Amino acid sequence: MVRRTRDEALETRNKILDTAERVFSERGVSHTSLADIAHAAGVTRGAIYWHFRNKADLFDAMMNRVVLPMEEMAQRAGDATLDDPLAYVRGCALNVLERVVRDPQCRRVFEICCHKCEYVNEMSQVRDRHIEGRNACLSHIEAGLRNAAAKGVLARGVNPRNAAVGLHALVDGLIMNWILDPGYLPLDKEAGRIVDLYLDGLRRAPRSPAAKQKRSRRTVRGEPVEPRTGYARQGRR
C-alpha cells in the first residue's frame, strides 16, 4: 500500500512536470500560472504545492530532469585515469548538442529556458540556479583541460580557464541559435566539425618523425635550431 502511494505520487509529479513543459512552451513562463498548469494536468493546485514550493521550484525541477545527466557526465572530465581528457571533453560537448537535436524533451526545455523565460520576480531564483549550473559546468570543463595539460595533450600556453569559457560559449551559442532557427545550420551534421575546429586549436600537435630526426641531427652537429617560418631563407650557402 505504501509503495502504491509512493508510485502514484511520483506519477502525479511527472505528470505535472510534463504538463508544465508543454504549457510553458505554448504560453511562455511569465504568462503561465500554477493554476494554468493544474488545469491542464487535471490536478488541483494543492497537488502542485504538495510537490513544489512555487513556480520557480517547479521550473527548476523541470530543468533538472534534462540537465542533471549532462552535469553528471561532465563531472568526470577531471578524472586522472582518463587517457585523453580532451577527447572526453569533446564527447561531453557533443553529447549535449546531440541530445538537443535528437531528444524532443531536451530541445523543448532548452527552448523554454533560452527564449521563453524572464528571470524576474519569483523567477529570479531560477536565474541564480542557471548561473550556478553554468559555473559548475565551467569548473568541470576547466578540470578536464587541466587534466589534459598534465598529460601533455594540451598545447603549451593555453589557459585552461579561458579555454573552458570559450568552449562553453561555443556550445551555448550553437544551442541558442539553432533552437531559435533550426535552419541556422544542420547541427546534427556539423556539430562535430565545429567543436573539432575549436578543440584542435587547443591540442598539442605531435612532432613529426622527420622533424624529430632533423632536430636530433642538427643538435648532434651543434647547429642552432632556428624557428620555422613560412618563408625560405635567401642567400644561405
CSV table of N, CA and C in Angstrom, one decimal, residues 58-172:
chain,number,residue,atom,x,y,z
A,58,LEU,N,9.1,24.5,-9.4
A,58,LEU,CA,8.6,23.6,-10.5
A,58,LEU,C,9.5,23.7,-11.7
A,59,PHE,N,9.8,25.0,-12.1
A,59,PHE,CA,10.7,25.2,-13.3
A,59,PHE,C,12.0,24.5,-13.1
A,60,ASP,N,12.6,24.7,-11.9
A,60,ASP,CA,13.9,24.1,-11.6
A,60,ASP,C,13.9,22.6,-11.7
A,61,ALA,N,12.8,22.0,-11.2
A,61,ALA,CA,12.7,20.5,-11.3
A,61,ALA,C,12.6,20.1,-12.8
A,62,MET,N,11.9,20.9,-13.5
A,62,MET,CA,11.7,20.6,-15.0
A,62,MET,C,13.1,20.6,-15.7
A,63,MET,N,13.9,21.6,-15.3
A,63,MET,CA,15.2,21.8,-15.9
A,63,MET,C,16.1,20.6,-15.5
A,64,ASN,N,16.0,20.2,-14.2
A,64,ASN,CA,16.9,19.2,-13.7
A,64,ASN,C,16.8,17.9,-14.4
A,65,ARG,N,15.5,17.6,-14.8
A,65,ARG,CA,15.3,16.3,-15.5
A,65,ARG,C,16.2,16.2,-16.7
A,66,VAL,N,16.5,17.3,-17.3
A,66,VAL,CA,17.2,17.3,-18.6
A,66,VAL,C,18.7,17.6,-18.3
A,67,VAL,N,19.0,18.5,-17.4
A,67,VAL,CA,20.4,19.0,-17.2
A,67,VAL,C,21.2,18.1,-16.4
A,68,LEU,N,20.7,17.5,-15.3
A,68,LEU,CA,21.5,16.7,-14.4
A,68,LEU,C,22.3,15.6,-15.0
A,69,PRO,N,21.7,14.8,-15.9
A,69,PRO,CA,22.5,13.8,-16.6
A,69,PRO,C,23.7,14.3,-17.3
A,70,MET,N,23.6,15.5,-17.9
A,70,MET,CA,24.7,16.2,-18.6
A,70,MET,C,25.8,16.6,-17.6
A,71,GLU,N,25.3,17.2,-16.5
A,71,GLU,CA,26.3,17.6,-15.5
A,71,GLU,C,27.0,16.5,-14.9
A,72,GLU,N,26.3,15.3,-14.7
A,72,GLU,CA,27.0,14.2,-14.1
A,72,GLU,C,28.1,13.6,-15.0
A,73,MET,N,27.8,13.7,-16.4
A,73,MET,CA,28.8,13.2,-17.3
A,73,MET,C,30.0,14.1,-17.3
A,74,ALA,N,29.8,15.5,-17.2
A,74,ALA,CA,30.9,16.4,-17.2
A,74,ALA,C,31.8,16.3,-16.0
A,75,GLN,N,31.2,15.9,-14.9
A,75,GLN,CA,32.0,15.8,-13.6
A,75,GLN,C,33.2,14.9,-13.7
A,76,ARG,N,33.2,14.0,-14.7
A,76,ARG,CA,34.3,13.0,-14.8
A,76,ARG,C,35.5,13.6,-15.6
A,77,ALA,N,35.3,14.8,-16.2
A,77,ALA,CA,36.4,15.3,-17.1
A,77,ALA,C,37.7,15.4,-16.4
A,78,GLY,N,37.7,15.7,-15.1
A,78,GLY,CA,38.9,15.9,-14.3
A,78,GLY,C,39.5,14.6,-13.8
A,79,ASP,N,38.9,13.4,-14.1
A,79,ASP,CA,39.4,12.1,-13.7
A,79,ASP,C,40.8,11.8,-14.2
A,80,ALA,N,41.8,11.6,-13.3
A,80,ALA,CA,43.1,11.4,-13.8
A,80,ALA,C,43.3,10.1,-14.5
A,81,THR,N,42.4,9.2,-14.4
A,81,THR,CA,42.5,7.9,-15.1
A,81,THR,C,42.2,8.0,-16.6
A,82,LEU,N,41.6,9.1,-17.0
A,82,LEU,CA,41.3,9.2,-18.5
A,82,LEU,C,42.5,9.3,-19.3
A,83,ASP,N,42.6,8.5,-20.4
A,83,ASP,CA,43.7,8.5,-21.3
A,83,ASP,C,43.9,9.8,-22.0
A,84,ASP,N,42.7,10.3,-22.5
A,84,ASP,CA,42.7,11.6,-23.3
A,84,ASP,C,41.6,12.5,-22.8
A,85,PRO,N,41.9,13.3,-21.8
A,85,PRO,CA,40.8,14.2,-21.2
A,85,PRO,C,40.2,15.1,-22.2
A,86,LEU,N,41.0,15.5,-23.2
A,86,LEU,CA,40.5,16.5,-24.3
A,86,LEU,C,39.4,15.7,-25.1
A,87,ALA,N,39.6,14.5,-25.4
A,87,ALA,CA,38.6,13.7,-26.1
A,87,ALA,C,37.4,13.5,-25.3
A,88,TYR,N,37.5,13.4,-24.0
A,88,TYR,CA,36.4,13.2,-23.1
A,88,TYR,C,35.6,14.5,-23.1
A,89,VAL,N,36.3,15.7,-23.0
A,89,VAL,CA,35.6,17.0,-23.0
A,89,VAL,C,34.8,17.1,-24.3
A,90,ARG,N,35.4,16.7,-25.4
A,90,ARG,CA,34.8,16.7,-26.7
A,90,ARG,C,33.5,15.9,-26.7
A,91,GLY,N,33.6,14.7,-26.1
A,91,GLY,CA,32.4,13.8,-26.0
A,91,GLY,C,31.3,14.5,-25.2
A,92,CYS,N,31.6,15.2,-24.1
A,92,CYS,CA,30.6,15.9,-23.3
A,92,CYS,C,29.9,16.9,-24.1
A,93,ALA,N,30.7,17.7,-24.9
A,93,ALA,CA,30.1,18.8,-25.7
A,93,ALA,C,29.2,18.2,-26.8
A,94,LEU,N,29.6,17.2,-27.4
A,94,LEU,CA,28.8,16.6,-28.5
A,94,LEU,C,27.6,15.9,-27.9
A,95,ASN,N,27.7,15.3,-26.7
A,95,ASN,CA,26.5,14.7,-26.1
A,95,ASN,C,25.4,15.7,-25.9
A,96,VAL,N,25.8,16.9,-25.4
A,96,VAL,CA,24.8,18.0,-25.2
A,96,VAL,C,24.1,18.4,-26.5
A,97,LEU,N,24.9,18.6,-27.5
A,97,LEU,CA,24.4,19.1,-28.8
A,97,LEU,C,23.6,18.0,-29.5
A,98,GLU,N,24.0,16.7,-29.4
A,98,GLU,CA,23.2,15.6,-30.0
A,98,GLU,C,21.9,15.5,-29.3
A,99,ARG,N,21.8,15.6,-28.0
A,99,ARG,CA,20.6,15.5,-27.2
A,99,ARG,C,19.6,16.6,-27.6
A,100,VAL,N,20.1,17.8,-27.8
A,100,VAL,CA,19.3,18.9,-28.2
A,100,VAL,C,18.6,18.6,-29.5
A,101,VAL,N,19.4,18.0,-30.5
A,101,VAL,CA,18.9,17.7,-31.8
A,101,VAL,C,17.9,16.6,-31.8
A,102,ARG,N,18.2,15.5,-31.1
A,102,ARG,CA,17.5,14.3,-31.2
A,102,ARG,C,16.5,14.0,-30.1
A,103,ASP,N,16.5,14.7,-29.0
A,103,ASP,CA,15.6,14.5,-27.9
A,103,ASP,C,14.6,15.6,-27.8
A,104,PRO,N,13.3,15.4,-28.2
A,104,PRO,CA,12.3,16.5,-28.2
A,104,PRO,C,12.2,17.1,-26.8
A,105,GLN,N,12.2,16.4,-25.7
A,105,GLN,CA,12.1,16.9,-24.4
A,105,GLN,C,13.2,17.9,-24.1
A,106,CYS,N,14.5,17.4,-24.4
A,106,CYS,CA,15.6,18.3,-24.1
A,106,CYS,C,15.5,19.6,-24.9
A,107,ARG,N,15.2,19.4,-26.2
A,107,ARG,CA,15.1,20.6,-27.1
A,107,ARG,C,14.0,21.6,-26.5
A,108,ARG,N,12.9,21.0,-26.1
A,108,ARG,CA,11.8,21.9,-25.6
A,108,ARG,C,12.2,22.6,-24.3
A,109,VAL,N,12.8,21.9,-23.4
A,109,VAL,CA,13.3,22.5,-22.2
A,109,VAL,C,14.3,23.6,-22.4
A,110,PHE,N,15.2,23.4,-23.3
A,110,PHE,CA,16.2,24.4,-23.6
A,110,PHE,C,15.6,25.6,-24.3
A,111,GLU,N,14.6,25.3,-25.1
A,111,GLU,CA,13.9,26.4,-25.8
A,111,GLU,C,13.2,27.3,-24.8
A,112,ILE,N,12.5,26.7,-23.8
A,112,ILE,CA,11.9,27.4,-22.7
A,112,ILE,C,12.9,28.3,-22.0
A,113,CYS,N,14.0,27.6,-21.6
A,113,CYS,CA,15.0,28.3,-20.8
A,113,CYS,C,15.6,29.5,-21.6
A,114,CYS,N,15.9,29.3,-22.8
A,114,CYS,CA,16.6,30.3,-23.6
A,114,CYS,C,15.8,31.4,-24.2
A,115,HIS,N,14.5,31.1,-24.5
A,115,HIS,CA,13.7,32.0,-25.3
A,115,HIS,C,12.3,32.3,-24.7
A,116,LYS,N,11.9,31.6,-23.7
A,116,LYS,CA,10.6,31.8,-23.2
A,116,LYS,C,10.5,32.0,-21.7
A,117,CYS,N,11.6,32.5,-21.1
A,117,CYS,CA,11.6,32.7,-19.7
A,117,CYS,C,12.2,34.1,-19.4
A,118,GLU,N,11.6,34.8,-18.5
A,118,GLU,CA,12.2,36.1,-18.0
A,118,GLU,C,12.6,35.9,-16.5
A,119,TYR,N,13.8,36.2,-16.2
A,119,TYR,CA,14.3,35.9,-14.9
A,119,TYR,C,14.0,37.1,-14.0
A,120,VAL,N,12.8,37.4,-13.7
A,120,VAL,CA,12.4,38.5,-12.9
A,120,VAL,C,11.4,38.0,-11.8
A,121,ASN,N,11.2,38.8,-10.8
A,121,ASN,CA,10.3,38.5,-9.7
A,121,ASN,C,10.6,37.1,-9.1
A,122,GLU,N,9.5,36.2,-9.1
A,122,GLU,CA,9.7,34.9,-8.5
A,122,GLU,C,10.7,34.0,-9.2
A,123,MET,N,10.9,34.4,-10.5
A,123,MET,CA,11.8,33.5,-11.3
A,123,MET,C,13.3,34.0,-11.2
A,124,SER,N,13.6,35.0,-10.4
A,124,SER,CA,15.0,35.4,-10.2
A,124,SER,C,15.8,34.3,-9.6
A,125,GLN,N,15.2,33.5,-8.7
A,125,GLN,CA,16.0,32.4,-8.2
A,125,GLN,C,16.4,31.3,-9.2
A,126,VAL,N,15.6,31.2,-10.3
A,126,VAL,CA,15.9,30.4,-11.4
A,126,VAL,C,17.2,30.9,-12.1
A,127,ARG,N,17.3,32.2,-12.2
A,127,ARG,CA,18.5,32.8,-12.8
A,127,ARG,C,19.7,32.4,-11.9
A,128,ASP,N,19.5,32.5,-10.6
A,128,ASP,CA,20.6,32.1,-9.7
A,128,ASP,C,21.0,30.6,-10.0
A,129,ARG,N,20.0,29.8,-10.2
A,129,ARG,CA,20.3,28.3,-10.4
A,129,ARG,C,21.0,28.2,-11.8
A,130,HIS,N,20.6,29.0,-12.8
A,130,HIS,CA,21.2,28.9,-14.1
A,130,HIS,C,22.7,29.3,-14.0
A,131,ILE,N,23.0,30.4,-13.2
A,131,ILE,CA,24.4,30.8,-13.1
A,131,ILE,C,25.2,29.8,-12.3
A,132,GLU,N,24.6,29.2,-11.3
A,132,GLU,CA,25.2,28.1,-10.5
A,132,GLU,C,25.6,26.9,-11.4
A,133,GLY,N,24.6,26.5,-12.3
A,133,GLY,CA,24.9,25.4,-13.2
A,133,GLY,C,25.9,25.7,-14.2
A,134,ARG,N,25.9,27.0,-14.7
A,134,ARG,CA,26.9,27.4,-15.7
A,134,ARG,C,28.3,27.3,-15.1
A,135,ASN,N,28.4,27.9,-13.8
A,135,ASN,CA,29.7,27.9,-13.2
A,135,ASN,C,30.2,26.5,-12.9
A,136,ALA,N,29.3,25.6,-12.5
A,136,ALA,CA,29.7,24.2,-12.3
A,136,ALA,C,30.2,23.6,-13.6
A,137,CYS,N,29.5,23.8,-14.7
A,137,CYS,CA,29.9,23.3,-16.0
A,137,CYS,C,31.3,23.8,-16.3
A,138,LEU,N,31.5,25.1,-16.2
A,138,LEU,CA,32.8,25.7,-16.5
A,138,LEU,C,33.9,25.0,-15.6
A,139,SER,N,33.6,24.8,-14.4
A,139,SER,CA,34.6,24.1,-13.5
A,139,SER,C,35.0,22.7,-14.0
A,140,HIS,N,34.0,22.0,-14.4
A,140,HIS,CA,34.2,20.6,-14.9
A,140,HIS,C,35.0,20.7,-16.2
A,141,ILE,N,34.7,21.6,-17.1
A,141,ILE,CA,35.5,21.7,-18.3
A,141,ILE,C,36.9,22.1,-18.0
A,142,GLU,N,37.1,23.1,-17.2
A,142,GLU,CA,38.4,23.5,-16.8
A,142,GLU,C,39.2,22.4,-16.2
A,143,ALA,N,38.6,21.6,-15.3
A,143,ALA,CA,39.3,20.5,-14.7
A,143,ALA,C,39.7,19.5,-15.8
A,144,GLY,N,38.9,19.3,-16.8
A,144,GLY,CA,39.2,18.4,-17.9
A,144,GLY,C,40.4,18.9,-18.7
A,145,LEU,N,40.4,20.2,-18.9
A,145,LEU,CA,41.5,20.8,-19.7
A,145,LEU,C,42.8,20.9,-18.8
A,146,ARG,N,42.7,21.1,-17.6
A,146,ARG,CA,43.9,21.0,-16.7
A,146,ARG,C,44.5,19.5,-16.7
A,147,ASN,N,43.5,18.6,-16.7
A,147,ASN,CA,43.9,17.2,-16.8
A,147,ASN,C,44.6,16.9,-18.1
A,148,ALA,N,44.1,17.5,-19.2
A,148,ALA,CA,44.7,17.3,-20.5
A,148,ALA,C,46.1,18.0,-20.5
A,149,ALA,N,46.3,19.1,-19.8
A,149,ALA,CA,47.6,19.8,-19.8
A,149,ALA,C,48.6,18.9,-19.0
A,150,ALA,N,48.1,18.3,-17.9
A,150,ALA,CA,49.0,17.5,-17.1
A,150,ALA,C,49.5,16.2,-17.9
A,151,LYS,N,48.7,15.8,-18.8
A,151,LYS,CA,49.0,14.6,-19.6
A,151,LYS,C,49.7,15.0,-20.9
A,152,GLY,N,50.0,16.2,-21.1
A,152,GLY,CA,50.8,16.7,-22.3
A,152,GLY,C,49.9,16.7,-23.5
A,153,VAL,N,48.6,16.7,-23.4
A,153,VAL,CA,47.7,16.7,-24.5
A,153,VAL,C,47.4,18.2,-25.0
A,154,LEU,N,47.4,19.1,-24.0
A,154,LEU,CA,47.0,20.5,-24.3
A,154,LEU,C,48.3,21.2,-24.7
A,155,ALA,N,48.1,22.1,-25.7
A,155,ALA,CA,49.2,22.9,-26.2
A,155,ALA,C,49.7,23.8,-25.1
A,156,ARG,N,51.0,24.1,-25.2
A,156,ARG,CA,51.6,24.9,-24.2
A,156,ARG,C,51.1,26.4,-24.4
A,157,GLY,N,50.9,27.0,-23.2
A,157,GLY,CA,50.5,28.4,-23.3
A,157,GLY,C,49.0,28.6,-23.3
A,158,VAL,N,48.2,27.5,-23.4
A,158,VAL,CA,46.8,27.6,-23.3
A,158,VAL,C,46.3,27.7,-21.9
A,159,ASN,N,45.5,28.8,-21.6
A,159,ASN,CA,44.9,29.0,-20.3
A,159,ASN,C,43.7,28.1,-20.1
A,160,PRO,N,43.7,27.1,-19.3
A,160,PRO,CA,42.5,26.2,-19.2
A,160,PRO,C,41.2,26.9,-18.9
A,161,ARG,N,41.3,27.9,-18.0
A,161,ARG,CA,40.0,28.7,-17.7
A,161,ARG,C,39.5,29.4,-18.9
A,162,ASN,N,40.3,30.1,-19.6
A,162,ASN,CA,39.9,30.8,-20.8
A,162,ASN,C,39.4,29.9,-21.9
A,163,ALA,N,40.1,28.7,-22.0
A,163,ALA,CA,39.7,27.7,-23.0
A,163,ALA,C,38.3,27.1,-22.6
A,164,ALA,N,38.1,26.9,-21.3
A,164,ALA,CA,36.8,26.4,-20.9
A,164,ALA,C,35.7,27.4,-21.2
A,165,VAL,N,35.9,28.7,-20.9
A,165,VAL,CA,34.9,29.7,-21.2
A,165,VAL,C,34.6,29.7,-22.7
A,166,GLY,N,35.6,29.6,-23.5
A,166,GLY,CA,35.4,29.6,-25.0
A,166,GLY,C,34.6,28.5,-25.4
A,167,LEU,N,34.9,27.3,-24.9
A,167,LEU,CA,34.1,26.1,-25.3
A,167,LEU,C,32.7,26.2,-24.9
A,168,HIS,N,32.5,26.6,-23.6
A,168,HIS,CA,31.1,26.8,-23.1
A,168,HIS,C,30.3,27.8,-24.0
A,169,ALA,N,31.0,28.9,-24.3
A,169,ALA,CA,30.3,29.9,-25.1
A,169,ALA,C,29.9,29.4,-26.5
A,170,LEU,N,30.8,28.6,-27.0
A,170,LEU,CA,30.6,28.0,-28.4
A,170,LEU,C,29.4,27.1,-28.3
A,171,VAL,N,29.3,26.1,-27.4
A,171,VAL,CA,28.2,25.2,-27.3
A,171,VAL,C,26.9,25.9,-27.0
A,172,ASP,N,27.0,26.8,-26.0
A,172,ASP,CA,25.8,27.6,-25.6
A,172,ASP,C,25.3,28.4,-26.8
